[in-house]
């Protein structure tokens, strides 16, 4: 196990480029399974989850070549694709569930171990299962795994999702593109990563209308062909750099972003007192004062992203005033709040609300990352705290942030990766 040792007080300044989105590329890899032949994905981030997804695909008979230094994944998908996902790999990562729709569509069967991933809430699968059932799949729960079968193929259906779930929208889309007839999905997720997936599927020959809107109409086709696709920039990584710039009273230019995907978080930063210069594909964030407290309420896109919530709690922890942060997606994301208290932050939670009374100073602490975003939130606190902060279990951070310590160091931050055993 590795840890980060962070020394507080440095201001982040300079330019940082953002890779493709973790939460897109994993689904694009699932989409590649829908077409036999060679699909190439570019702008792929160098993170552990891509390696796990590559191993899962290899277990299905796919020849995967991942070259992180080139940011490329090449997948040669066989005509006779496997349908059982290795349970040990599936437990490492929730995104393994996003292969379910594609596998049922291709093979009429999928065996998916009940997924693991970040410990941030119940994260049910009822919307995935309900949707695929309406499309003709049968489900059987076996110890530790879920078996989906549709021996006669999937058929189009009209579905109104109970909640605009990102994962369920993706799974149902990937099932519908090869289903018999038309599928209408209402109340779908509208995240930029969903639009990215739809762009790739349509380039593979799918017929999907309505990308970015709450309703998708999918005309099933007989077969798809492979493609080459560049992953959409990671708006959460970009938003994290923007928040870090504001936190450290820095001046950072974030490149390779779609700034329109960050409209709301950037507005919150301006309300906090930051100067934000937003170009279509770059953002400059400057801060020369202690932040002002600002309320945040997470909601599905285009609402404020839950994946930026810990970073904005960290900002509020040093802000002038009192802020209320409301988490509407993942009930356990406030585990982060108690870790933040170790820095002397004045925070309390009640259900899905967190109240943060900003303090002018935080004090370095030894804390544990519980998920990828909480992990970066703790690093943010460490960057401004007096003294040294040790963040344990940083494998969570490595899941979402490529070359993290190198990039923080290049911007002037004081951070090093150490072996937990040496602490
Ligand atoms: N939900 C259900 N039933 C379902 C599906 C979802 O109750 O069948 C609930 C979940 O329990 C949760 C809420 O709906 O409370 C939102 O879940 P959603 O399905 O939208 O999220 P997800 O697909 O599991 C993805 C990202 C998350 C991100 C969320 C929301 C990936 C691999 N994960 O998760 O990313 O927070 O969408 O935007 O794409 C992260 O990167 O840190 C992360 C956790």
CSV table of C-alpha atoms and ligand atoms in Angstrom, one decimal:
chain,number,residue,atom,x,y,z
A,1,UNK,CA,0.0,0.0,0.0
A,2,UNK,CA,1.2,3.5,-0.8
A,3,UNK,CA,0.6,6.9,0.8
A,4,UNK,CA,1.0,10.5,-0.2
A,5,UNK,CA,3.0,12.8,2.0
A,6,UNK,CA,1.8,16.4,1.4
A,7,UNK,CA,3.5,19.5,2.8
A,8,UNK,CA,1.2,22.4,3.0
A,9,UNK,CA,1.7,26.0,2.0
A,10,UNK,CA,2.7,25.9,-1.7
A,11,UNK,CA,0.6,27.8,-4.3
A,12,UNK,CA,-0.2,25.8,-7.4
A,13,UNK,CA,0.7,27.7,-10.6
A,14,UNK,CA,1.3,26.7,-14.2
A,15,UNK,CA,-0.5,24.6,-16.9
A,16,UNK,CA,-1.9,21.1,-16.7
A,17,UNK,CA,-3.5,19.0,-19.5
A,18,UNK,CA,-6.4,16.8,-18.8
A,19,UNK,CA,-6.7,13.2,-20.2
A,20,UNK,CA,-9.8,11.4,-21.4
A,21,UNK,CA,-12.5,10.7,-18.9
A,22,UNK,CA,-12.3,7.5,-16.7
A,23,UNK,CA,-16.1,7.3,-16.5
A,24,UNK,CA,-16.3,7.4,-20.3
A,25,UNK,CA,-13.5,5.2,-21.4
A,26,UNK,CA,-14.6,2.3,-19.3
A,27,UNK,CA,-18.0,2.3,-21.1
A,28,UNK,CA,-16.4,2.9,-24.5
A,29,UNK,CA,-14.4,-0.3,-23.8
A,30,UNK,CA,-17.7,-2.1,-23.1
A,31,UNK,CA,-19.2,-0.7,-26.3
A,32,UNK,CA,-16.3,-2.0,-28.3
A,33,UNK,CA,-17.5,-5.5,-27.4
A,34,UNK,CA,-20.6,-4.9,-29.6
A,35,UNK,CA,-18.7,-5.2,-32.9
A,36,UNK,CA,-16.3,-8.0,-33.9
A,37,UNK,CA,-13.1,-6.6,-35.3
A,38,UNK,CA,-10.5,-4.0,-34.1
A,39,UNK,CA,-11.7,-0.9,-32.3
A,40,UNK,CA,-9.2,1.8,-31.2
A,41,UNK,CA,-9.8,4.2,-28.4
A,42,UNK,CA,-7.5,7.3,-28.0
A,43,UNK,CA,-7.0,9.9,-25.3
A,44,UNK,CA,-7.2,7.1,-22.8
A,45,UNK,CA,-6.0,8.0,-19.3
A,46,UNK,CA,-3.2,6.1,-17.6
A,47,UNK,CA,-5.2,4.7,-14.6
A,48,UNK,CA,-5.6,1.4,-12.9
A,49,UNK,CA,-9.3,1.0,-13.9
A,50,UNK,CA,-8.4,0.9,-17.6
A,51,UNK,CA,-6.0,-2.0,-16.9
A,52,UNK,CA,-8.7,-3.9,-14.9
A,53,UNK,CA,-11.2,-3.3,-17.7
A,54,UNK,CA,-8.6,-4.5,-20.2
A,55,UNK,CA,-8.1,-7.7,-18.2
A,56,UNK,CA,-11.9,-8.3,-18.0
A,57,UNK,CA,-12.1,-8.0,-21.8
A,58,UNK,CA,-9.1,-10.3,-22.2
A,59,UNK,CA,-11.1,-12.9,-20.1
A,60,UNK,CA,-13.9,-12.7,-22.7
A,61,UNK,CA,-11.4,-13.5,-25.5
A,62,UNK,CA,-10.6,-10.0,-26.6
A,63,UNK,CA,-7.1,-9.2,-27.7
A,64,UNK,CA,-6.4,-5.9,-25.8
A,65,UNK,CA,-3.3,-3.8,-26.4
A,66,UNK,CA,-3.2,-0.9,-23.9
A,67,UNK,CA,-0.3,1.6,-24.4
A,68,UNK,CA,-0.8,4.2,-21.6
A,69,UNK,CA,2.2,6.3,-22.9
A,70,UNK,CA,0.3,6.8,-26.2
A,71,UNK,CA,-3.1,7.0,-24.4
A,72,UNK,CA,-4.4,4.2,-26.6
A,73,UNK,CA,-6.4,1.0,-26.2
A,74,UNK,CA,-6.8,-1.3,-29.1
A,75,UNK,CA,-9.3,-4.1,-28.8
A,76,UNK,CA,-9.6,-6.9,-31.3
A,77,UNK,CA,-13.0,-8.4,-30.5
A,78,UNK,CA,-13.6,-12.0,-31.7
A,79,UNK,CA,-16.8,-13.2,-33.3
A,80,UNK,CA,-17.3,-15.8,-30.5
A,81,UNK,CA,-17.1,-13.5,-27.5
A,82,UNK,CA,-17.2,-15.0,-24.0
A,83,UNK,CA,-20.0,-14.0,-21.7
A,84,UNK,CA,-18.7,-14.7,-18.1
A,85,UNK,CA,-16.8,-11.8,-16.4
A,86,UNK,CA,-14.0,-12.9,-14.1
A,87,UNK,CA,-15.5,-12.5,-10.6
A,88,UNK,CA,-12.2,-11.4,-9.0
A,89,UNK,CA,-11.8,-8.6,-11.5
A,90,UNK,CA,-15.5,-7.5,-11.4
A,91,UNK,CA,-15.2,-7.1,-7.6
A,92,UNK,CA,-12.5,-4.5,-8.1
A,93,UNK,CA,-14.5,-2.2,-10.2
A,94,UNK,CA,-18.2,-1.3,-10.5
A,95,UNK,CA,-17.9,-0.3,-14.1
A,96,UNK,CA,-17.7,-4.1,-14.9
A,97,UNK,CA,-21.5,-4.0,-14.7
A,98,UNK,CA,-21.5,-1.8,-17.8
A,99,UNK,CA,-20.5,-4.9,-19.9
A,100,UNK,CA,-23.8,-6.6,-19.0
A,101,UNK,CA,-25.9,-4.9,-21.7
A,102,UNK,CA,-23.3,-5.4,-24.4
A,103,UNK,CA,-22.8,-9.1,-23.5
A,104,UNK,CA,-26.5,-9.9,-23.5
A,105,UNK,CA,-26.9,-8.0,-26.8
A,106,UNK,CA,-24.0,-9.9,-28.4
A,107,UNK,CA,-24.4,-13.4,-26.8
A,108,UNK,CA,-27.9,-13.6,-25.3
A,109,UNK,CA,-26.2,-14.3,-22.0
A,110,UNK,CA,-24.0,-12.5,-19.4
A,111,UNK,CA,-22.6,-13.7,-16.1
A,112,UNK,CA,-21.5,-10.7,-14.0
A,113,UNK,CA,-20.2,-10.9,-10.5
A,114,UNK,CA,-21.9,-8.4,-8.2
A,115,UNK,CA,-19.7,-5.4,-8.7
A,116,UNK,CA,-17.3,-3.7,-6.3
A,117,UNK,CA,-15.8,-0.2,-6.6
A,118,UNK,CA,-15.9,2.8,-4.3
A,119,UNK,CA,-17.7,2.3,-1.0
A,120,UNK,CA,-20.0,5.3,-1.5
A,121,UNK,CA,-23.5,4.0,-1.0
A,122,UNK,CA,-26.0,1.2,-1.8
A,123,UNK,CA,-25.7,1.7,-5.6
A,124,UNK,CA,-28.5,-0.6,-6.6
A,125,UNK,CA,-29.0,-2.3,-9.9
A,126,UNK,CA,-32.8,-2.3,-10.1
A,127,UNK,CA,-33.0,0.2,-13.0
A,128,UNK,CA,-30.5,-1.9,-15.0
A,129,UNK,CA,-32.3,-5.1,-14.3
A,130,UNK,CA,-35.8,-3.7,-14.7
A,131,UNK,CA,-34.9,-2.2,-18.1
A,132,UNK,CA,-33.2,-5.3,-19.5
A,133,UNK,CA,-36.1,-7.4,-18.2
A,134,UNK,CA,-38.5,-5.2,-20.2
A,135,UNK,CA,-36.4,-5.9,-23.2
A,136,UNK,CA,-36.8,-9.6,-22.8
A,137,UNK,CA,-33.9,-10.7,-20.5
A,138,UNK,CA,-34.3,-13.1,-17.6
A,139,UNK,CA,-32.3,-12.6,-14.5
A,140,UNK,CA,-31.1,-15.2,-12.0
A,141,UNK,CA,-29.2,-14.4,-8.8
A,142,UNK,CA,-26.5,-17.0,-8.1
A,143,UNK,CA,-24.2,-16.7,-5.1
A,144,UNK,CA,-22.1,-13.6,-5.8
A,145,UNK,CA,-23.2,-13.2,-9.4
A,146,UNK,CA,-26.0,-12.1,-11.6
A,147,UNK,CA,-26.9,-14.2,-14.7
A,148,UNK,CA,-28.8,-12.5,-17.5
A,149,UNK,CA,-30.1,-14.5,-20.4
A,150,UNK,CA,-32.1,-13.7,-23.5
A,151,UNK,CA,-31.8,-16.8,-25.7
A,152,UNK,CA,-34.2,-15.4,-28.2
A,153,UNK,CA,-32.6,-12.0,-28.3
A,154,UNK,CA,-33.6,-8.6,-26.9
A,155,UNK,CA,-36.5,-6.6,-28.2
A,156,UNK,CA,-37.1,-2.9,-28.2
A,157,UNK,CA,-39.2,-1.5,-25.3
A,158,UNK,CA,-40.5,1.8,-24.0
A,159,UNK,CA,-38.9,2.6,-20.6
A,160,UNK,CA,-39.2,5.5,-18.2
A,161,UNK,CA,-36.3,5.3,-15.8
A,162,UNK,CA,-37.1,5.9,-12.1
A,163,UNK,CA,-33.9,7.9,-11.8
A,164,UNK,CA,-31.5,9.2,-14.5
A,165,UNK,CA,-28.8,6.6,-13.6
A,166,UNK,CA,-25.6,6.9,-15.5
A,167,UNK,CA,-24.8,3.2,-15.4
A,168,UNK,CA,-28.3,2.1,-16.3
A,169,UNK,CA,-28.7,4.5,-19.2
A,170,UNK,CA,-25.4,3.2,-20.6
A,171,UNK,CA,-26.3,-0.5,-20.2
A,172,UNK,CA,-29.7,-0.1,-21.7
A,173,UNK,CA,-28.3,1.9,-24.6
A,174,UNK,CA,-25.8,-0.8,-25.3
A,175,UNK,CA,-28.5,-3.5,-25.1
A,176,UNK,CA,-30.9,-1.5,-27.3
A,177,UNK,CA,-28.6,-0.8,-30.2
A,178,UNK,CA,-28.7,-4.5,-31.3
A,179,UNK,CA,-32.3,-5.2,-30.1
A,180,UNK,CA,-35.1,-6.1,-32.4
A,181,UNK,CA,-37.2,-3.0,-33.0
A,182,UNK,CA,-37.3,0.5,-31.4
A,183,UNK,CA,-36.4,1.4,-27.8
A,184,UNK,CA,-37.5,4.6,-26.3
A,185,UNK,CA,-35.7,5.5,-23.1
A,186,UNK,CA,-37.2,8.4,-21.0
A,187,UNK,CA,-35.6,10.2,-18.1
A,188,UNK,CA,-32.1,9.1,-19.1
A,189,UNK,CA,-28.8,10.5,-17.7
A,190,UNK,CA,-27.4,13.4,-19.8
A,191,UNK,CA,-23.8,13.4,-18.7
A,192,UNK,CA,-21.2,14.3,-21.3
A,193,UNK,CA,-19.9,10.7,-20.9
A,194,UNK,CA,-23.3,9.4,-22.1
A,195,UNK,CA,-23.1,11.7,-25.2
A,196,UNK,CA,-19.6,10.4,-25.8
A,197,UNK,CA,-20.8,6.8,-25.7
A,198,UNK,CA,-23.7,7.7,-28.1
A,199,UNK,CA,-21.3,9.3,-30.5
A,200,UNK,CA,-19.1,6.2,-30.6
A,201,UNK,CA,-22.1,3.9,-31.0
A,202,UNK,CA,-23.5,5.9,-33.8
A,203,UNK,CA,-20.1,5.8,-35.5
A,204,UNK,CA,-20.3,2.0,-35.2
A,205,UNK,CA,-23.5,2.0,-37.1
A,206,UNK,CA,-26.1,2.4,-34.3
A,207,UNK,CA,-29.1,4.5,-34.7
A,208,UNK,CA,-29.6,6.6,-31.6
A,209,UNK,CA,-31.4,10.0,-31.5
A,210,UNK,CA,-31.6,12.5,-28.7
A,211,UNK,CA,-28.0,12.6,-27.3
A,212,UNK,CA,-27.8,15.0,-24.4
A,213,UNK,CA,-31.6,15.2,-24.0
A,214,UNK,CA,-33.8,13.3,-21.4
A,215,UNK,CA,-35.2,11.0,-24.1
A,216,UNK,CA,-33.3,8.6,-26.4
A,217,UNK,CA,-34.8,6.8,-29.4
A,218,UNK,CA,-32.9,3.8,-30.5
A,219,UNK,CA,-33.6,1.9,-33.7
A,220,UNK,CA,-32.1,-1.6,-33.3
A,221,UNK,CA,-29.7,-2.7,-36.1
A,222,UNK,CA,-28.5,-6.2,-37.0
A,223,UNK,CA,-24.8,-5.6,-36.5
A,224,UNK,CA,-22.3,-2.9,-35.7
A,225,UNK,CA,-18.8,-2.4,-37.1
A,226,UNK,CA,-15.6,-1.4,-35.2
A,227,UNK,CA,-14.4,2.2,-35.0
A,228,UNK,CA,-11.8,4.6,-33.8
A,229,UNK,CA,-12.8,7.1,-31.1
A,230,UNK,CA,-11.2,9.8,-29.0
A,231,UNK,CA,-12.4,9.8,-25.4
A,232,UNK,CA,-14.1,13.0,-24.1
A,233,UNK,CA,-11.9,15.1,-21.7
A,234,UNK,CA,-12.3,14.3,-18.0
A,235,UNK,CA,-14.5,17.1,-16.6
A,236,UNK,CA,-14.0,15.8,-13.1
A,237,UNK,CA,-10.2,15.8,-13.3
A,238,UNK,CA,-10.4,19.3,-14.9
A,239,UNK,CA,-12.8,20.5,-12.1
A,240,UNK,CA,-10.4,19.1,-9.5
A,241,UNK,CA,-7.5,21.1,-10.9
A,242,UNK,CA,-9.7,24.2,-11.0
A,243,UNK,CA,-10.7,23.7,-7.3
A,244,UNK,CA,-7.1,23.0,-6.3
A,245,UNK,CA,-6.0,26.3,-7.9
A,246,UNK,CA,-8.6,28.2,-5.9
A,247,UNK,CA,-7.8,26.3,-2.7
A,248,UNK,CA,-4.1,27.1,-2.8
A,249,UNK,CA,-4.6,30.8,-4.0
A,250,UNK,CA,-2.9,29.7,-7.2
A,251,UNK,CA,-3.1,30.5,-10.9
A,252,UNK,CA,-3.6,27.4,-13.0
A,253,UNK,CA,-4.5,26.9,-16.7
A,254,UNK,CA,-6.3,23.7,-17.3
A,255,UNK,CA,-6.0,22.5,-20.9
A,256,UNK,CA,-7.9,19.9,-23.0
A,257,UNK,CA,-11.2,20.5,-21.4
A,258,UNK,CA,-14.7,21.2,-22.7
A,259,UNK,CA,-15.3,24.1,-20.4
A,260,UNK,CA,-19.1,24.0,-21.1
A,261,UNK,CA,-19.1,20.7,-19.2
A,262,UNK,CA,-18.0,22.6,-16.1
A,263,UNK,CA,-20.4,25.5,-16.2
A,264,UNK,CA,-21.9,25.1,-12.8
A,265,UNK,CA,-18.7,24.3,-10.8
A,266,UNK,CA,-16.9,27.2,-12.4
A,267,UNK,CA,-19.8,29.5,-11.5
A,268,UNK,CA,-19.5,28.3,-7.9
A,269,UNK,CA,-15.7,29.1,-8.0
A,270,UNK,CA,-16.5,32.6,-9.2
A,271,UNK,CA,-19.0,33.0,-6.3
A,272,UNK,CA,-16.1,31.9,-4.0
A,273,UNK,CA,-14.0,34.8,-5.3
A,274,UNK,CA,-12.0,33.2,-8.0
A,275,UNK,CA,-11.2,34.8,-11.3
A,276,UNK,CA,-12.2,32.3,-14.0
A,277,UNK,CA,-11.2,32.8,-17.6
A,278,UNK,CA,-13.1,30.2,-19.6
A,279,UNK,CA,-12.2,29.4,-23.3
A,280,UNK,CA,-14.0,26.6,-25.2
A,281,UNK,CA,-11.1,24.1,-24.5
A,282,UNK,CA,-9.2,25.7,-21.6
A,283,UNK,CA,-9.8,27.3,-18.3
A,284,UNK,CA,-7.6,29.6,-16.2
A,285,UNK,CA,-8.4,29.8,-12.5
A,286,UNK,CA,-6.8,32.5,-10.3
A,287,UNK,CA,-7.5,33.1,-6.7
A,288,UNK,CA,-6.0,35.9,-4.6
A,289,UNK,CA,-8.2,35.8,-1.5
A,290,UNK,CA,-9.6,33.4,1.1
A,291,UNK,CA,-12.6,31.7,-0.5
A,292,UNK,CA,-16.1,32.8,0.4
A,293,UNK,CA,-18.4,30.0,1.6
A,294,UNK,CA,-20.8,28.8,-1.1
A,295,UNK,CA,-23.6,26.2,-0.9
A,296,UNK,CA,-23.5,23.2,-3.2
A,297,UNK,CA,-26.2,20.7,-4.1
A,298,UNK,CA,-25.3,17.7,-6.2
A,299,UNK,CA,-27.7,16.6,-8.9
A,300,UNK,CA,-27.5,14.6,-12.1
A,301,UNK,CA,-25.9,16.5,-15.0
A,302,UNK,CA,-26.3,19.4,-15.9
A,303,UNK,CA,-26.6,19.8,-12.1
A,304,UNK,CA,-23.5,20.0,-9.8
A,305,UNK,CA,-21.5,16.7,-10.1
A,306,UNK,CA,-21.3,14.5,-7.0
A,307,UNK,CA,-17.7,13.7,-8.1
A,308,UNK,CA,-16.7,17.3,-7.4
A,309,UNK,CA,-18.5,17.4,-4.0
A,310,UNK,CA,-15.6,16.5,-1.7
A,311,UNK,CA,-13.3,19.1,-3.5
A,312,UNK,CA,-15.9,21.8,-2.8
A,313,UNK,CA,-16.3,20.7,0.8
A,314,UNK,CA,-12.5,21.1,1.1
A,315,UNK,CA,-12.7,24.6,-0.3
A,316,UNK,CA,-15.5,25.5,2.1
A,317,UNK,CA,-13.5,24.2,5.0
A,318,UNK,CA,-11.1,27.2,4.6
A,319,UNK,CA,-13.7,29.6,3.4
A,320,UNK,CA,-15.1,32.8,5.1
A,321,UNK,CA,-18.6,31.9,6.3
A,322,UNK,CA,-20.8,28.9,6.6
A,323,UNK,CA,-21.8,26.6,3.7
A,324,UNK,CA,-24.4,23.8,3.4
A,325,UNK,CA,-23.5,21.0,1.0
A,326,UNK,CA,-26.3,18.6,0.0
A,327,UNK,CA,-25.5,15.2,-1.5
A,328,UNK,CA,-28.4,13.8,-3.5
A,329,UNK,CA,-26.7,10.9,-5.2
A,330,UNK,CA,-24.5,8.8,-2.9
A,331,UNK,CA,-25.4,8.6,0.7
A,332,UNK,CA,-22.0,7.5,2.0
A,333,UNK,CA,-20.0,10.2,0.3
A,334,UNK,CA,-19.8,12.1,3.6
A,335,UNK,CA,-17.4,9.6,5.1
A,336,UNK,CA,-15.0,12.2,3.7
A,337,UNK,CA,-16.4,14.9,6.1
A,338,UNK,CA,-15.2,13.0,9.2
A,339,UNK,CA,-11.7,12.6,7.7
A,340,UNK,CA,-11.6,16.3,7.1
A,341,UNK,CA,-12.3,17.0,10.8
A,342,UNK,CA,-8.9,15.5,11.5
A,343,UNK,CA,-7.4,18.7,10.0
A,344,UNK,CA,-9.4,20.8,12.5
A,345,UNK,CA,-12.1,21.6,10.0
A,346,UNK,CA,-15.5,22.6,11.5
A,347,UNK,CA,-17.9,20.2,9.8
A,348,UNK,CA,-21.0,18.3,10.7
A,349,UNK,CA,-23.5,16.2,8.8
A,350,UNK,CA,-27.2,15.5,9.1
A,351,UNK,CA,-28.5,12.9,6.6
A,352,UNK,CA,-27.5,14.1,3.2
A,353,UNK,CA,-26.5,17.6,4.4
A,354,UNK,CA,-23.1,18.7,5.5
A,355,UNK,CA,-22.6,22.0,7.3
A,356,UNK,CA,-19.1,23.5,7.0
A,357,UNK,CA,-17.9,26.5,9.1
A,358,UNK,CA,-14.8,27.7,7.3
A,359,UNK,CA,-11.7,28.2,9.3
A,360,UNK,CA,-8.7,30.4,8.3
A,361,UNK,CA,-6.3,27.5,9.0
A,362,UNK,CA,-6.1,23.7,8.9
A,363,UNK,CA,-3.5,21.6,10.5
A,364,UNK,CA,-1.8,18.6,8.8
A,365,UNK,CA,-3.1,15.2,9.7
A,366,UNK,CA,-2.8,11.5,8.9
A,367,UNK,CA,-6.0,10.4,7.1
A,368,UNK,CA,-7.3,7.6,4.9
A,369,UNK,CA,-8.7,8.0,1.4
A,370,UNK,CA,-12.0,6.1,1.2
A,371,UNK,CA,-12.8,6.7,-2.4
A,372,UNK,CA,-11.2,8.4,-5.4
A,373,UNK,CA,-12.8,11.8,-4.9
A,374,UNK,CA,-12.6,11.9,-1.1
A,375,UNK,CA,-8.9,11.1,-1.6
A,376,UNK,CA,-8.2,14.2,-3.7
A,377,UNK,CA,-10.3,16.2,-1.3
A,378,UNK,CA,-7.9,15.2,1.5
A,379,UNK,CA,-4.9,16.1,-0.7
A,380,UNK,CA,-6.4,19.5,-1.2
A,381,UNK,CA,-6.7,20.0,2.6
A,382,UNK,CA,-3.1,18.8,3.0
A,383,UNK,CA,-1.9,21.4,0.4
A,384,UNK,CA,-3.1,24.3,2.5
A,385,UNK,CA,-2.7,22.8,6.0
A,386,UNK,CA,0.1,23.8,8.4
A,387,UNK,CA,2.7,21.0,8.5
A,388,UNK,CA,2.7,17.6,6.9
A,389,UNK,CA,-0.3,15.5,5.9
A,390,UNK,CA,-0.2,11.8,5.2
A,391,UNK,CA,-3.0,10.4,3.0
A,392,UNK,CA,-3.2,6.6,3.3
A,393,UNK,CA,-4.7,4.1,0.8
A,394,UNK,CA,-4.0,6.3,-2.2
A,395,UNK,CA,-4.7,3.4,-4.6
A,396,UNK,CA,-8.2,5.0,-4.6
A,397,UNK,CA,-6.8,8.2,-6.0
A,398,UNK,CA,-4.8,6.3,-8.6
A,399,UNK,CA,-8.1,4.9,-9.9
A,400,UNK,CA,-9.0,8.3,-11.3
A,401,UNK,CA,-6.0,10.6,-11.5
A,402,UNK,CA,-3.1,9.7,-13.8
A,403,UNK,CA,0.4,10.8,-12.8
A,404,UNK,CA,-1.1,12.7,-10.0
A,405,UNK,CA,1.9,13.4,-7.8
A,406,UNK,CA,4.1,14.4,-10.9
A,407,UNK,CA,1.4,16.9,-12.0
A,408,UNK,CA,0.9,18.4,-8.6
A,409,UNK,CA,4.7,18.7,-8.2
A,410,UNK,CA,5.0,20.3,-11.7
A,411,UNK,CA,2.5,23.0,-10.5
A,412,UNK,CA,4.7,23.7,-7.5
A,413,UNK,CA,2.8,21.6,-4.9
A,414,UNK,CA,4.8,19.6,-2.3
A,415,UNK,CA,3.7,16.0,-2.5
A,416,UNK,CA,5.6,12.6,-2.6
A,417,UNK,CA,4.5,9.0,-2.9
A,418,UNK,CA,5.8,6.8,0.0
A,419,UNK,CA,5.4,3.2,1.0
A,420,UNK,CA,2.9,2.9,3.8
A,421,UNK,CA,5.2,0.4,5.5
A,422,UNK,CA,7.9,3.1,5.8
A,423,UNK,CA,5.6,5.4,7.8
B,1,LIG,N1,-29.2,3.7,-8.6
B,1,LIG,C1,-30.2,2.9,-8.2
B,1,LIG,N2,-30.5,1.8,-9.0
B,1,LIG,C2,-29.9,1.6,-10.2
B,1,LIG,C3,-28.9,2.4,-10.6
B,1,LIG,C4,-28.5,3.5,-9.8
B,1,LIG,O1,-30.8,3.0,-7.1
B,1,LIG,O2,-30.2,0.6,-10.8
B,1,LIG,C5,-28.8,4.8,-7.7
B,1,LIG,C6,-27.5,4.6,-7.1
B,1,LIG,O3,-27.5,3.8,-5.9
B,1,LIG,C7,-27.0,6.0,-6.8
B,1,LIG,C8,-27.7,6.8,-7.9
B,1,LIG,O4,-28.7,6.0,-8.5
B,1,LIG,O5,-27.6,6.5,-5.6
B,1,LIG,C9,-26.7,7.3,-9.0
B,1,LIG,O6,-26.1,6.2,-9.6
B,1,LIG,P1,-25.7,6.1,-11.1
B,1,LIG,O7,-26.2,4.8,-11.7
B,1,LIG,O8,-26.1,7.4,-11.8
B,1,LIG,O9,-24.1,6.1,-11.0
B,1,LIG,P2,-23.1,5.0,-11.5
B,1,LIG,O10,-23.3,4.7,-12.9
B,1,LIG,O11,-23.0,3.9,-10.5
B,1,LIG,C10,-21.4,6.8,-12.4
B,1,LIG,C11,-19.9,7.1,-12.1
B,1,LIG,C12,-19.7,7.7,-10.7
B,1,LIG,C13,-20.6,9.0,-10.6
B,1,LIG,C14,-22.0,8.6,-11.0
B,1,LIG,C15,-22.9,9.9,-11.0
B,1,LIG,C16,-18.8,5.4,-13.4
B,1,LIG,C17,-17.9,4.2,-13.4
B,1,LIG,N3,-19.1,5.9,-12.2
B,1,LIG,O12,-21.7,5.8,-11.4
B,1,LIG,O13,-18.3,8.0,-10.6
B,1,LIG,O14,-20.5,9.5,-9.3
B,1,LIG,O15,-22.1,8.0,-12.3
B,1,LIG,O16,-22.4,10.8,-11.9
B,1,LIG,O17,-19.1,6.0,-14.5
B,1,LIG,C18,-16.4,8.5,-9.5
B,1,LIG,O18,-15.8,8.6,-10.6
B,1,LIG,O19,-15.8,9.0,-8.4
B,1,LIG,C19,-17.7,7.9,-9.4
B,1,LIG,C20,-18.2,7.4,-8.3
